[in-house]
């Protein structure tokens, strides 16, 4: 067994998401691209690429990673490209989606050899987090003025619209899509493809997949467009755990257990969004606050109920640790960085990456 | 000139902090250790080590870095050590400070060859951020029960107490130290050294250095202890900028400029603590919201006033970008990671680290 901490990606759990994605592709006609910003652990890309159409990206490095490691269809998007990188982006992409008319105008000619699109912002979103809400006031994410967009229609053949965020509610998705149809219908009818972005939790339990497929198909047929989905979290949800070991236990008014990891270094979104981790089954008579080992006072995974008293050396599996974790891990406090381990379909586990003191040293200079 | 983005560490600015630290050492008798958790860019350690006594750490990797790259006195502290790493920690440290009595008890014998200490928590702090407040309810950071600590006094010769946080107010520091004297006086009188931790902004403008030195000296004499300070931010404040380039400008009700960096990837604390960056001189008739290029809706450095209209290609210097930035940088969105550049005392600049696509790829697997 590898030394903790490590991210454990379980292919059999990944497979159940992949099968739902394949089902949606088949029954809706939509194509599905992995959003690398959420998950970019390329050792499982050969497996995922059997079920998905390609990748979408948010930078030069992501588009290159998608092209080199995932293959198939490669979409390029970024909030802004630089003059220095645009050539390499275009070389590595099948489609490039610009965030603004000014970026489109700047690079349209250079990108004329590949498919070009523009991001639209419908100015409504499902996000309850201002930080993650692309429709927040003064958002820089996409164009919303139909008249301005009409003036550049000769340079694009499609749109990307991303305004769902951790949306597990089909009716809300349906309503969001209705807004888009109403607001941008005249534009949608003139293009060949529309990406609806990510943030739709259609691989979650009890999501009405057939209604979702029918809705996507109706949208596709209404405007005569190829629909794309860009699942990030939906692709890898519940596939991965962060495996940690208890290093110390304390009683400070509550029972605390300190583990060999840190939310800031290894599961950063828990800190940014002030959320709790998940531990299963979370039932029992022994409540503990599970804390990280960084110096941060608020380095707390959450409070959970355990079956037994926790002792130094015990192992804990932090659930649902694939999305936005490995892509954001960092060397805060020099805390040992989790290895990456893959559990194959036959149950064997293989370590695909370990990080050493030398990696820490060379992260700086 | 190097390509942006890059962190620019200006040794002449660093020097003015160093000289204040040297002044405090000379006039108070306190020793000063760089807190690596805040700043670990080791290419300037040879320079800093002329003015400071050594380093303090929060993990195995930091203690090794301090020993190998900074030298002099090397303190080891961590919220929790594992059985696997404790041997290597002890090999690389002059002093080891345990966070809890249980960790002390577990490792006291193994560490008997070096100086041993314990962290105390006075249960009051200067922090207005719950996240960063070591005295928060149910804090795991240090022991507070005098009777329990008395039982292990035979195994330690000193204490670490860290309850200041971005404290620029001498009177507040004085009051905090008074609390410590009152609460822990009986223990302090029995040890040889006391570290007062970091978070004291004594290198800031107009800080009353002589009063500070006198207070430290009085504390030292009262209990007969060698005082240690662990300046992190105070060591490197205002020494460094993050140099960025404008990639796009937009008007979305406000004027926005998008730059080739990201707060989440390169200045993470702005996001975690919901703070604004600093841009100077921040005067003029042209207000802009400066935004990062990641997909995060809230990737905003802040709103600043500029002398002139901002155009694509303009350079902006984000001020005060040394503390907790390089040690927390990460590959979110695959945004190009800033190089690290040092401006020498004679004004020449040298690039000490550049990060490539290969670094991005090997950050995952």
XYZ file of C-alpha atoms in Angstrom:
730
model
C 0.000 0.000 0.000
C 1.438 3.442 -0.885
C 2.341 5.892 1.884
C -0.303 8.507 2.613
C -1.309 11.081 1.632
C -2.445 10.053 -1.830
C -5.261 10.706 -4.255
C -6.831 7.371 -5.193
C -8.622 7.416 -8.541
C -10.913 4.417 -8.824
C -11.528 3.530 -12.465
C -14.599 1.446 -11.665
C -16.232 4.521 -10.129
C -15.015 6.682 -12.982
C -16.557 4.191 -15.361
C -20.062 4.721 -14.049
C -19.767 8.445 -14.842
C -18.302 7.629 -18.249
C -21.187 5.320 -19.045
C -23.716 8.019 -18.224
C -21.843 10.466 -20.418
C -21.808 7.932 -23.260
C -25.549 7.430 -22.766
C -26.193 11.158 -23.039
C -24.045 11.408 -26.160
C -25.954 8.570 -27.776
C -29.434 9.726 -26.855
C -29.064 13.471 -27.255
C -26.583 13.758 -30.096
C -24.495 16.101 -27.951
C -20.727 15.735 -27.835
C -18.969 15.661 -24.478
C -15.586 17.268 -23.814
C -13.674 16.870 -20.573
C -13.059 20.266 -18.906
C -9.379 20.104 -18.021
C -9.616 23.009 -15.587
C -11.406 20.632 -13.216
C -9.452 17.439 -13.783
C -6.262 16.998 -15.771
C -4.748 13.788 -14.394
C -3.744 12.455 -17.774
C -2.930 8.896 -16.727
C -6.615 8.054 -17.003
C -7.206 9.935 -20.272
C -6.808 6.810 -22.436
C -9.648 5.275 -20.449
C -11.854 8.383 -20.481
C -11.316 8.992 -24.171
C -13.200 5.786 -24.950
C -16.332 7.478 -23.623
C -15.858 11.160 -24.474
C -15.249 13.249 -27.582
C -12.232 15.233 -26.467
C -11.269 18.068 -24.155
C -11.823 21.726 -23.575
C -9.305 24.050 -22.028
C -8.739 27.404 -20.432
C -5.128 28.126 -21.358
C -2.328 27.269 -23.761
C -0.975 24.577 -21.448
C -4.354 22.901 -21.061
C -5.025 22.856 -24.797
C -1.619 21.276 -25.401
C -2.226 18.721 -22.673
C -5.598 17.859 -24.205
C -4.132 17.458 -27.670
C -1.135 15.420 -26.547
C -2.640 13.233 -23.854
C -6.360 12.902 -24.637
C -6.557 13.424 -28.377
C -9.826 13.436 -30.346
C -11.530 16.856 -30.503
C -9.617 19.683 -28.816
C -11.349 22.945 -27.926
C -9.409 26.043 -26.966
C -10.947 28.707 -24.780
C -9.325 31.287 -22.557
C -10.453 34.472 -20.882
C -7.583 36.098 -22.780
C -4.795 34.915 -25.029
C -1.510 36.733 -25.483
C 0.088 37.534 -28.818
C 2.976 35.258 -27.850
C 0.886 32.167 -27.279
C -1.925 32.410 -29.820
C 0.025 30.670 -32.595
C 0.713 27.627 -30.445
C -2.893 27.561 -29.218
C -4.182 27.455 -32.786
C -1.710 24.720 -33.756
C -3.050 22.541 -30.955
C -6.801 23.155 -31.323
C -9.626 22.132 -33.595
C -11.799 24.984 -32.396
C -10.999 28.235 -30.664
C -13.583 30.126 -28.631
C -12.830 33.744 -27.830
C -14.019 35.359 -24.626
C -14.597 38.814 -26.107
C -15.193 40.532 -29.411
C -11.909 42.351 -28.948
C -9.986 39.086 -28.621
C -11.890 37.668 -31.601
C -11.079 40.746 -33.665
C -7.440 40.645 -32.629
C -6.902 36.999 -33.551
C -9.640 36.124 -36.094
C -7.351 36.177 -39.103
C -4.621 34.183 -37.432
C -7.216 31.595 -36.421
C -8.985 31.437 -39.778
C -7.661 27.924 -40.420
C -9.645 26.417 -37.545
C -13.228 26.703 -36.333
C -13.851 29.952 -34.419
C -16.464 30.800 -31.839
C -17.370 33.353 -29.193
C -18.448 33.084 -25.576
C -21.883 34.504 -24.756
C -22.966 35.540 -21.289
C -26.718 35.288 -20.680
C -26.366 37.355 -17.492
C -28.201 34.827 -15.369
C -26.594 31.833 -13.695
C -27.298 29.016 -11.264
C -24.405 29.840 -9.006
C -25.054 30.791 -5.421
C -21.378 31.696 -5.001
C -20.577 35.178 -6.205
C -16.962 34.082 -6.651
C -17.936 31.420 -9.155
C -20.850 33.219 -10.808
C -20.013 34.043 -14.449
C -23.045 36.346 -14.524
C -21.892 38.392 -11.531
C -22.043 42.190 -11.936
C -19.300 43.495 -14.254
C -18.409 39.952 -15.277
C -15.606 39.728 -17.815
C -16.818 36.340 -19.065
C -18.367 36.586 -22.512
C -20.406 38.977 -24.626
C -24.085 39.696 -24.021
C -25.045 42.463 -26.462
C -26.774 40.830 -29.439
C -26.244 43.827 -31.743
C -22.511 43.833 -31.101
C -22.274 40.097 -31.654
C -24.224 40.379 -34.943
C -21.461 42.566 -36.298
C -18.923 39.708 -36.018
C -21.088 36.782 -37.123
C -19.102 36.427 -40.347
C -16.084 35.341 -38.352
C -17.610 32.655 -36.161
C -19.577 29.471 -36.570
C -20.589 28.823 -32.991
C -20.940 29.892 -29.391
C -19.951 28.765 -25.924
C -22.314 29.588 -23.061
C -21.344 28.499 -19.564
C -23.716 29.615 -16.842
C -24.442 26.442 -14.913
C -22.478 25.794 -11.771
C -22.882 22.627 -9.691
C -26.447 22.508 -11.017
C -28.041 19.196 -10.050
C -31.590 20.389 -10.808
C -32.871 19.511 -14.294
C -35.726 22.004 -14.115
C -33.278 24.778 -13.352
C -31.110 23.691 -16.279
C -34.209 23.685 -18.490
C -35.078 27.177 -17.317
C -31.524 28.409 -17.942
C -31.614 26.986 -21.452
C -34.981 28.646 -22.011
C -33.422 31.997 -21.063
C -30.637 31.388 -23.532
C -33.094 30.517 -26.323
C -35.073 33.643 -25.634
C -32.138 35.992 -25.318
C -29.872 34.640 -28.031
C -32.295 32.726 -30.320
C -31.651 34.989 -33.307
C -27.922 34.349 -33.035
C -28.194 30.613 -32.343
C -30.178 30.077 -35.524
C -27.226 31.359 -37.540
C -24.469 29.088 -36.230
C -23.463 25.437 -36.556
C -22.556 24.536 -33.005
C -23.242 25.617 -29.441
C -21.336 24.525 -26.366
C -23.412 24.656 -23.200
C -20.346 24.506 -20.977
C -20.020 22.570 -17.754
C -21.535 22.711 -14.309
C -24.460 20.383 -15.084
C -24.457 17.485 -12.631
C -26.104 15.025 -14.961
C -24.024 12.087 -13.729
C -25.392 12.486 -10.220
C -27.802 9.983 -8.730
C -31.420 10.281 -9.856
C -30.693 12.915 -12.487
C -33.422 12.511 -15.140
C -31.087 11.552 -17.969
C -33.792 10.921 -20.548
C -35.448 14.288 -19.989
C -31.999 15.875 -20.193
C -31.256 14.109 -23.486
C -34.618 15.073 -24.937
C -34.098 18.692 -23.954
C -30.639 18.788 -25.534
C -31.954 17.137 -28.691
C -34.855 19.586 -28.976
C -32.459 22.512 -28.553
C -30.140 21.048 -31.169
C -32.962 20.534 -33.646
C -34.621 23.877 -33.012
C -31.515 25.806 -34.033
C -29.843 23.227 -36.256
C -26.723 23.110 -34.124
C -24.314 20.480 -32.866
C -24.484 20.707 -29.078
C -21.388 20.283 -26.918
C -21.262 19.631 -23.196
C -18.111 20.291 -21.169
C -18.420 18.104 -18.075
C -15.710 18.679 -15.484
C -16.977 17.665 -12.067
C -19.695 15.544 -13.715
C -16.981 13.449 -15.399
C -15.113 12.539 -12.255
C -17.596 12.999 -9.412
C -17.230 10.433 -6.626
C -14.416 8.652 -8.457
C -11.579 9.603 -6.162
C -10.626 9.766 -2.498
C -7.834 11.527 -0.682
C -6.273 8.910 1.581
C -4.796 10.309 4.783
C -3.407 9.041 8.092
C -4.073 10.382 11.592
C -0.907 11.854 13.146
C -2.256 13.194 16.440
C -5.455 13.407 18.449
C -6.388 16.171 20.870
C -9.296 17.208 23.022
C -9.820 20.957 22.993
C -13.468 21.070 23.941
C -14.042 18.827 20.933
C -12.229 15.734 19.856
C -9.776 16.636 17.107
C -7.728 14.434 14.822
C -4.843 15.862 12.806
C -4.074 14.157 9.500
C -1.086 14.235 7.148
C -2.701 16.547 4.623
C -4.074 20.083 4.402
C -7.166 21.528 2.770
C -5.227 24.554 1.545
C -2.520 22.459 -0.088
C -4.551 19.470 -1.315
C -8.286 20.306 -1.472
C -8.173 24.029 -1.930
C -11.845 24.583 -2.780
C -12.860 23.538 0.732
C -11.001 26.624 1.933
C -11.990 29.011 -0.852
C -15.684 28.167 -0.661
C -15.707 27.491 3.104
C -17.102 24.006 2.569
C -16.756 20.757 4.458
C -15.169 17.643 3.076
C -17.128 14.377 2.921
C -16.328 11.328 4.993
C -18.424 8.150 4.800
C -20.458 6.687 6.370
C -20.411 9.618 8.824
C -22.447 7.689 11.374
C -21.433 6.528 14.830
C -21.046 7.780 18.362
C -17.592 9.339 18.032
C -17.633 12.864 16.639
C -14.289 14.298 15.533
C -13.121 17.461 13.882
C -10.663 16.344 11.193
C -7.868 18.908 10.834
C -5.006 19.395 8.426
C -1.376 19.674 9.483
C -0.600 23.094 8.011
C -0.072 26.121 10.219
C -3.414 27.589 9.111
C -5.823 27.830 12.035
C -8.744 27.105 9.705
C -7.182 24.040 8.105
C -10.195 21.894 8.937
C -11.714 19.190 6.717
C -14.913 19.177 8.758
C -16.643 17.438 11.649
C -17.730 13.850 11.195
C -19.138 10.963 13.197
C -17.056 7.809 13.392
C -17.914 4.282 14.512
C -14.865 4.041 16.762
C -12.477 6.191 18.705
C -9.779 7.535 16.401
C -6.169 6.622 17.123
C -2.829 7.783 15.737
C -2.125 5.711 12.632
C -5.765 5.311 11.599
C -6.572 5.822 7.940
C -9.332 8.162 6.735
C -10.694 8.424 3.192
C -11.798 11.920 2.241
C -14.486 11.405 -0.382
C -15.034 13.037 -3.740
C -11.527 14.386 -4.086
C -11.020 14.543 -7.849
C -12.543 17.848 -8.935
C -10.366 20.968 -8.669
C -8.011 19.257 -6.223
C -5.002 17.884 -8.088
C -5.063 20.817 -10.520
C -4.787 23.247 -7.579
C -2.484 21.405 -5.229
C 0.451 23.450 -4.023
C 3.434 23.391 -1.664
C 1.955 25.520 1.135
C 3.908 24.842 4.356
C 6.000 22.311 2.452
C 3.369 19.727 3.398
C 4.171 16.467 1.620
C 2.236 16.426 -1.647
C -0.130 13.496 -2.138
C 0.937 10.819 -4.576
C -1.459 9.939 -7.361
C -2.632 6.335 -7.388
C -4.951 4.601 -9.857
C -7.083 1.629 -8.908
C -7.579 -0.370 -12.094
C -10.816 -2.096 -12.994
C -9.390 -5.399 -11.680
C -8.720 -3.799 -8.283
C -4.946 -3.524 -8.563
C -3.482 -0.196 -7.532
C -0.587 1.546 -9.211
C 1.258 4.682 -8.143
C 1.568 6.985 -11.159
C 3.235 9.953 -9.473
C 5.096 10.583 -6.246
C 6.434 13.954 -5.190
C 9.733 14.405 -3.402
C 11.699 17.000 -1.479
C 13.460 17.819 -4.755
C 10.089 18.660 -6.334
C 9.436 21.038 -3.439
C 12.851 22.683 -3.772
C 12.482 23.122 -7.524
C 8.999 24.622 -7.149
C 10.911 27.695 -5.982
C 14.435 28.825 -6.738
C 13.401 42.038 -19.901
C 11.861 38.668 -18.974
C 8.431 37.696 -20.295
C 5.565 38.312 -17.891
C 4.223 37.133 -15.581
C 7.089 37.143 -13.099
C 7.716 37.779 -9.430
C 10.395 40.455 -9.110
C 12.295 40.351 -5.817
C 14.161 43.612 -5.294
C 17.136 43.096 -2.999
C 17.444 46.799 -2.223
C 13.903 46.760 -0.827
C 14.567 43.490 0.948
C 17.657 45.095 2.468
C 15.682 47.767 4.276
C 13.652 45.064 6.034
C 16.835 43.157 6.798
C 18.444 46.219 8.331
C 15.476 46.746 10.626
C 15.633 43.117 11.679
C 19.352 43.447 12.377
C 18.630 46.566 14.420
C 16.064 44.720 16.525
C 18.439 41.807 17.068
C 21.162 44.177 18.207
C 19.020 46.315 20.494
C 16.716 43.701 21.979
C 18.966 40.644 22.142
C 16.263 38.654 20.343
C 17.190 36.279 17.555
C 15.305 36.420 14.270
C 14.386 33.360 12.209
C 12.832 33.543 8.754
C 9.432 31.795 8.693
C 9.666 29.649 5.574
C 5.921 29.093 5.410
C 5.621 32.690 4.234
C 8.633 32.956 1.961
C 10.932 30.171 0.817
C 12.561 31.540 -2.330
C 15.990 30.265 -1.489
C 17.950 32.192 -4.115
C 18.019 35.171 -1.759
C 18.799 33.175 1.388
C 22.538 33.861 1.190
C 21.711 37.561 1.290
C 19.106 37.262 4.066
C 21.317 35.047 6.203
C 23.724 37.947 6.682
C 21.005 39.691 8.684
C 19.086 36.864 10.341
C 19.858 33.965 12.678
C 18.288 31.135 10.738
C 14.908 29.718 9.792
C 11.828 28.197 11.285
C 9.641 25.684 9.555
C 6.284 23.970 9.539
C 7.128 20.632 7.930
C 9.925 18.190 7.149
C 10.519 19.747 3.738
C 10.765 23.255 5.130
C 13.211 22.262 7.842
C 15.402 20.535 5.260
C 15.227 23.563 2.993
C 16.209 25.837 5.881
C 19.140 23.645 6.847
C 20.406 23.165 3.289
C 19.823 26.596 1.788
C 19.847 29.091 4.672
C 22.010 27.446 7.299
C 22.661 28.923 10.748
C 20.034 28.067 13.368
C 17.275 25.740 12.166
C 14.036 25.395 14.109
C 11.568 22.630 13.432
C 7.898 23.010 14.220
C 4.895 21.246 12.799
C 1.281 20.834 13.804
C 1.997 17.127 13.654
C 4.917 14.939 12.657
C 4.585 11.397 11.423
C 6.608 8.442 12.685
C 8.118 8.144 9.218
C 9.511 11.644 9.069
C 10.510 12.461 12.639
C 13.999 11.009 12.295
C 14.828 13.167 9.299
C 13.326 16.236 10.989
C 15.585 15.756 14.018
C 18.639 15.233 11.801
C 18.016 18.583 10.150
C 17.088 20.715 13.170
C 18.810 22.392 16.077
C 15.562 22.730 17.976
C 12.234 20.955 17.678
C 9.000 22.481 18.943
C 6.065 20.144 19.386
C 2.512 21.306 18.904
C 0.958 19.122 21.579
C 1.878 17.222 24.686
C 0.925 14.027 22.894
C 3.402 14.710 20.064
C 6.051 15.676 22.632
C 5.441 12.482 24.572
C 5.522 10.394 21.408
C 8.832 11.775 20.156
C 10.640 13.201 23.218
C 13.113 10.346 23.522
C 13.915 10.256 19.843
C 14.534 14.016 19.953
C 16.593 13.984 23.137
C 19.755 14.875 21.224
C 18.468 18.310 20.226
C 16.735 21.157 22.027
C 13.041 20.465 22.590
C 10.162 22.841 23.135
C 6.381 23.054 23.163
C 3.879 25.414 21.596
C 1.633 27.324 23.999
C -1.671 28.865 23.020
C -2.646 31.906 25.114
C -6.216 31.706 23.738
C -6.232 35.352 22.669
C -4.957 36.639 19.346
C -4.755 39.765 17.215
C -6.309 38.156 14.175
C -9.553 39.494 12.806
C -9.744 36.540 10.421
C -11.221 33.454 12.018
C -9.432 31.368 9.378
C -6.033 32.617 10.509
C -6.743 32.938 14.221
C -4.682 30.413 16.215
C -6.859 31.181 19.263
C -10.114 30.352 17.474
C -12.534 28.086 19.337
C -11.341 24.468 19.402
C -7.975 25.484 17.998
C -5.530 22.619 17.565
C -2.532 24.965 17.780
C -0.655 24.538 21.040
C -1.301 23.720 24.691
C -2.953 26.132 27.131
C -3.452 24.198 30.380
C -0.593 25.174 32.724
C -1.043 22.142 34.948
C -0.747 19.761 32.033
C 2.328 21.554 30.712
C 3.972 21.444 34.156
C 3.909 17.684 33.970
C 6.241 17.666 30.950
C 8.618 20.468 31.920
C 11.455 17.972 32.405
C 11.449 17.289 28.676
C 11.562 20.818 27.305
C 13.700 23.910 27.620
C 11.519 26.458 25.870
C 8.228 27.509 24.342
C 6.856 28.870 21.096
C 3.865 31.189 21.291
C 2.430 32.544 18.054
C -0.679 34.639 18.438
C 0.107 37.795 16.479
C -1.206 38.055 12.943
C -0.455 41.027 10.701
C -0.181 43.059 13.890
C 1.182 46.527 13.062
C 0.152 48.034 16.402
C 2.890 48.048 19.055
C 0.451 48.677 21.889
C -1.534 45.638 20.866
C 1.659 43.574 20.748
C 2.550 44.871 24.198
C -0.875 43.915 25.487
C -0.618 40.427 23.941
C 2.760 39.914 25.581
C 1.301 41.090 28.885
C -1.388 38.427 28.579
C 1.269 35.825 27.965
C 3.286 36.953 30.984
C 0.235 36.769 33.182
C -1.057 33.460 31.907
C 2.197 31.561 31.469
C 4.647 33.457 33.762
C 5.199 30.512 36.059
C 6.204 28.349 33.104
C 8.301 30.995 31.368
C 10.466 31.452 34.452
C 11.505 27.801 34.204
C 12.775 27.723 30.595
C 15.756 29.021 28.656
C 14.149 30.329 25.492
C 10.820 31.610 24.209
C 9.870 32.138 20.586
C 7.218 34.803 20.133
C 6.411 33.619 16.623
C 5.652 35.810 13.647
C 2.895 38.173 12.615
C 4.478 41.274 14.175
C 4.848 43.964 11.503
C 7.841 45.633 13.059
C 9.487 46.385 9.717
C 6.543 48.529 8.659
C 6.831 52.288 8.379
C 6.655 54.208 11.659
C 6.746 51.112 13.815
C 8.291 52.195 17.159
C 11.360 49.971 16.909
C 13.008 51.223 20.082
C 9.937 50.634 22.203
C 9.642 47.200 20.624
C 13.291 46.395 21.420
C 12.921 47.622 24.998
C 9.818 45.512 25.489
C 11.503 42.394 24.149
C 14.545 43.019 26.304
C 12.447 43.518 29.431
C 10.585 40.271 28.705
C 13.852 38.457 28.149
C 15.348 39.759 31.395
C 12.216 39.217 33.459
C 12.187 35.493 32.743
C 15.838 34.941 31.929
C 15.093 33.660 28.448
C 16.563 34.004 24.983
C 13.795 35.517 22.873
C 13.227 34.442 19.282
C 11.183 36.230 16.647
C 9.963 34.426 13.529
C 9.321 37.164 10.978
C 7.694 35.965 7.767
C 5.830 38.826 6.129
C 7.927 41.319 8.144
C 11.078 39.953 6.486
C 9.935 40.428 2.925
C 7.182 43.059 3.056
C 7.165 45.429 0.077
C 10.229 43.741 -1.430
C 8.537 42.098 -4.393
C 6.118 42.806 -7.217
C 4.194 40.538 -9.532
C 4.801 41.875 -13.020
C 1.923 41.320 -15.431
C 0.832 42.396 -18.914
C -2.623 43.477 -20.064
C -4.098 41.011 -22.572
C -7.553 42.500 -23.149
C -9.701 45.436 -22.103
C -13.487 45.436 -21.827
C -16.253 47.742 -20.754
C -18.997 45.908 -18.870
C -20.434 48.797 -16.915
C -16.916 49.306 -15.583
C -13.620 49.396 -17.410
C -11.924 46.050 -17.038
C -8.406 44.978 -17.921
C -7.464 41.308 -18.088
C -3.857 40.439 -17.279
C -1.715 37.342 -17.843
C -1.942 36.109 -14.265
C -4.549 34.928 -11.765
C -5.068 35.596 -8.090
C -5.983 31.981 -7.446
C -2.867 30.637 -9.141
C -0.327 33.317 -8.191
C -1.534 35.398 -5.220
C -3.826 32.952 -3.514
C -4.365 34.863 -0.274
C -6.226 37.604 -2.153
C -8.847 34.975 -2.912
C -8.829 33.153 0.419
C -9.100 36.324 2.490
C -11.197 38.248 -0.069
C -8.656 41.070 -0.191
C -7.575 43.485 -2.896
C -4.121 43.646 -4.378
C -2.101 46.865 -4.252
C -1.201 48.926 -7.292
C 0.752 52.195 -7.030
C 0.326 55.103 -7.175
C -3.411 54.334 -7.552
C -4.192 57.928 -8.491
C -5.548 59.287 -11.767
C -8.766 59.678 -13.680
C -8.938 56.219 -15.201
C -10.495 53.607 -12.913
C -10.092 49.958 -13.934
C -10.960 46.632 -12.454
C -7.860 44.469 -12.934
C -8.852 40.874 -13.592
C -6.994 37.608 -13.889
C -7.187 35.294 -16.888
C -8.447 32.173 -15.155
C -11.983 30.901 -15.642
C -12.919 31.934 -12.082
C -15.565 34.668 -12.147
C -14.061 36.220 -9.024
C -10.488 36.274 -10.336
C -10.127 40.000 -9.650
C -7.011 41.748 -8.330
C -9.029 44.834 -7.417
C -10.124 48.235 -8.693
C -7.471 50.908 -9.116
C -7.095 54.409 -10.555
C -4.587 54.865 -13.353
C -3.038 57.976 -14.881
C -3.805 56.867 -18.417
C -6.178 54.711 -20.365
C -5.018 51.095 -20.261
C -4.167 49.385 -23.540
C -3.368 45.807 -24.481
C 0.340 45.285 -23.919
C 0.604 47.651 -20.942
C 2.584 46.458 -17.946
C 1.209 46.550 -14.399
C 3.175 45.924 -11.199
C 1.147 44.277 -8.458
C 2.781 45.421 -5.229
C 3.801 43.490 -2.157
C 3.786 40.102 -3.787
C 6.337 38.140 -1.756
C 4.433 36.847 1.270
C 2.499 33.587 0.873
C 2.488 33.912 -2.929
C 5.341 31.842 -4.374
C 4.902 29.207 -1.667
C 1.247 28.757 -2.672
C 1.395 29.140 -6.435
C -0.282 26.373 -8.360
C -1.261 25.252 -11.852
C -4.964 26.174 -11.713
C -6.299 26.501 -15.283
C -2.794 25.749 -16.556
C -2.145 29.484 -16.397
C 1.526 30.124 -17.146
C 3.398 30.184 -13.843
C 5.338 33.371 -13.102
C 9.087 33.214 -13.416
C 11.137 34.301 -10.411
C 13.457 37.228 -11.050
C 15.903 38.890 -8.659
C 16.923 42.508 -8.973
C 20.386 42.750 -7.499
C 21.603 45.694 -5.420
C 23.294 47.136 -8.521
C 19.989 47.080 -10.414
C 20.716 44.151 -12.706
C 17.978 41.577 -12.997
C 18.476 37.856 -13.261
C 15.899 35.148 -13.896
C 16.401 32.374 -11.356
C 13.487 30.137 -12.333
C 11.216 29.768 -15.326
C 8.379 27.265 -15.528
C 7.492 25.383 -18.694
C 4.742 23.261 -20.177
C 6.752 20.236 -19.046
C 6.567 21.470 -15.448
C 2.796 21.707 -15.822
C 2.533 18.189 -17.265
C 4.716 16.696 -14.545
C 2.713 18.417 -11.808
C 0.124 15.754 -12.596
C 0.525 12.308 -14.101
